CSV table of C-alpha atoms in Angstrom, one decimal:
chain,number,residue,atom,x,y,z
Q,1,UNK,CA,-23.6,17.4,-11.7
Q,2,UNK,CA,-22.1,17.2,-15.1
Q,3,UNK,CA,-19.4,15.3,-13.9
Q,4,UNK,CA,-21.7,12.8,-12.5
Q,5,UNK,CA,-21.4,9.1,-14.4
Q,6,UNK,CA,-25.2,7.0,-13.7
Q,7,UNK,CA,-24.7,3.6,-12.6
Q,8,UNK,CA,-26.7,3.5,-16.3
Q,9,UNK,CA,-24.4,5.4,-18.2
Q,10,UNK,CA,-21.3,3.4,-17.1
Q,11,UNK,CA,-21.3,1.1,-20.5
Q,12,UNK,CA,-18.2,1.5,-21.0
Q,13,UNK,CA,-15.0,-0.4,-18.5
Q,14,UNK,CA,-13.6,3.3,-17.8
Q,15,UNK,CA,-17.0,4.6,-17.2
Q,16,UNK,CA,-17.8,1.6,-14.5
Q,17,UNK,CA,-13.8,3.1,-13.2
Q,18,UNK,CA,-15.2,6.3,-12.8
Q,19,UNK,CA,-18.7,5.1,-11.2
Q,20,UNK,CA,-16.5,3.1,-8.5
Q,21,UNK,CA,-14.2,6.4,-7.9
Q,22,UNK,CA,-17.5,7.9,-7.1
Q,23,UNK,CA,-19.0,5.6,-4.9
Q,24,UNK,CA,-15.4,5.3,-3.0
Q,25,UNK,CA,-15.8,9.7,-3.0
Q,26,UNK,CA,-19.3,9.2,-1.1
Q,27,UNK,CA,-18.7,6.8,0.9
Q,28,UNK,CA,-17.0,6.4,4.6
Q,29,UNK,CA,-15.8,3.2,3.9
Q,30,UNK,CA,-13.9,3.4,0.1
Q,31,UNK,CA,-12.3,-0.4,0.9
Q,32,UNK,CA,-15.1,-1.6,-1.6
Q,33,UNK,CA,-14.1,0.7,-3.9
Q,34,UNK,CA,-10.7,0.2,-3.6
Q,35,UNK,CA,-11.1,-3.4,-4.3
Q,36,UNK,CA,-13.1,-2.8,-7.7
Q,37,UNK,CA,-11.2,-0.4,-8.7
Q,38,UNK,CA,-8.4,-2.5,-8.8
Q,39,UNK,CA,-10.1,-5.2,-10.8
Q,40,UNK,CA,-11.5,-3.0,-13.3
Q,41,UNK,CA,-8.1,-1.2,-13.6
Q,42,UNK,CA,-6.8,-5.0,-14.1
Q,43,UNK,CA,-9.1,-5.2,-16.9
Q,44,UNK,CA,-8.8,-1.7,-19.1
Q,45,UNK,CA,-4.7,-2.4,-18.4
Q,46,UNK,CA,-5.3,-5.5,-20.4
Q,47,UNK,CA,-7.4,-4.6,-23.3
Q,48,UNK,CA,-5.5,-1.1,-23.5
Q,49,UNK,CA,-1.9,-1.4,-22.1
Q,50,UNK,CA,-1.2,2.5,-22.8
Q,51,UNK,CA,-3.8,3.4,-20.4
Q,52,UNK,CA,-1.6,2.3,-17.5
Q,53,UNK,CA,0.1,5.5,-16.9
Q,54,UNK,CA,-3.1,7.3,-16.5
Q,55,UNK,CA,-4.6,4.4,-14.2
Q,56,UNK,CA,-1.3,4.9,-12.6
Q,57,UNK,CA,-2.2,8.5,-11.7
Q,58,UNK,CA,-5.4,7.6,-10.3
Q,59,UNK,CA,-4.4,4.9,-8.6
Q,60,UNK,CA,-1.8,7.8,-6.3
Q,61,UNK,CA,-4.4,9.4,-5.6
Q,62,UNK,CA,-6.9,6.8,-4.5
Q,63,UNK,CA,-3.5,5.5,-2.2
Q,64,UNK,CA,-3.7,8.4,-0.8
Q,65,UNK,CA,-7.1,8.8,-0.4
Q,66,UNK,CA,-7.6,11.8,-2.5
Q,67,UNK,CA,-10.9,10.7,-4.3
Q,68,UNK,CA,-12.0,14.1,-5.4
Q,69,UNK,CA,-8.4,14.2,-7.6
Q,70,UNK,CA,-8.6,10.9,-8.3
Q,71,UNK,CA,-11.8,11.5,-10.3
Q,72,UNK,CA,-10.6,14.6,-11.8
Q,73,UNK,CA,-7.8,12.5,-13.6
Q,74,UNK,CA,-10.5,9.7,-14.9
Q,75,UNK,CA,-11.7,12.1,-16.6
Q,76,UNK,CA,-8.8,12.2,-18.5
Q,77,UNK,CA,-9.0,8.2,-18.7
Q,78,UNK,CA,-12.9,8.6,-20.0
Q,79,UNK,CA,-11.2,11.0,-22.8
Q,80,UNK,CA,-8.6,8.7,-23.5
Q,81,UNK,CA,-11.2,5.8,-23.9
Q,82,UNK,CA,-13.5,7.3,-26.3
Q,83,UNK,CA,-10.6,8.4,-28.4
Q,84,UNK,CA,-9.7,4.8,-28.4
Q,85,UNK,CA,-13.6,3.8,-29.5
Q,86,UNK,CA,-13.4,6.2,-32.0
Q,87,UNK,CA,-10.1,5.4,-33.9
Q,88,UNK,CA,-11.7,1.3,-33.7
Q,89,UNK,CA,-14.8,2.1,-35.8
């Protein structure tokens, strides 16, 4: 449950990543999912260029349909945002 990101709590573009990774983890149909993710990866690629490896990672593992990895490696992305946020106030 801790790992669990509220469509609420998503205020941030990685957070709304993360919330699609979920919904693409529950659901029997991740196409959806698949299509946001890309669009919001899109997005946090251009505002943050150096996140792109770490999408990159995720992005393997939602190819190969591994959601449940794909999440644990956005948490590395949601780490890597809030040091960015951090250092820009």
């Amino acid at each position: 449950e801790r790992d669990i990101i509220t469509e609420r709590d998503a205020d941030t573009p990685c957070k709304r990543l993360y919330l699609v990774l979920e919904a693409g983890y529950l659901s029997d149909d991740p196409l959806p999912a698949e299509t946001s993710f890309m669009a919001l990866a899109n997005e946090i690629m251009g505002a943050a260029p150096s996140a792109a490896p770490l999408i990159a990672e995720i992005f393997d593992c939602v190819l190969r349909g591994d959601y449940y990895q794909a999440l644990k490696r956005a948490r590395r992305l949601l780490a890597f945002e809030a040091e960015l946020l951090r250092r820009a106030k």
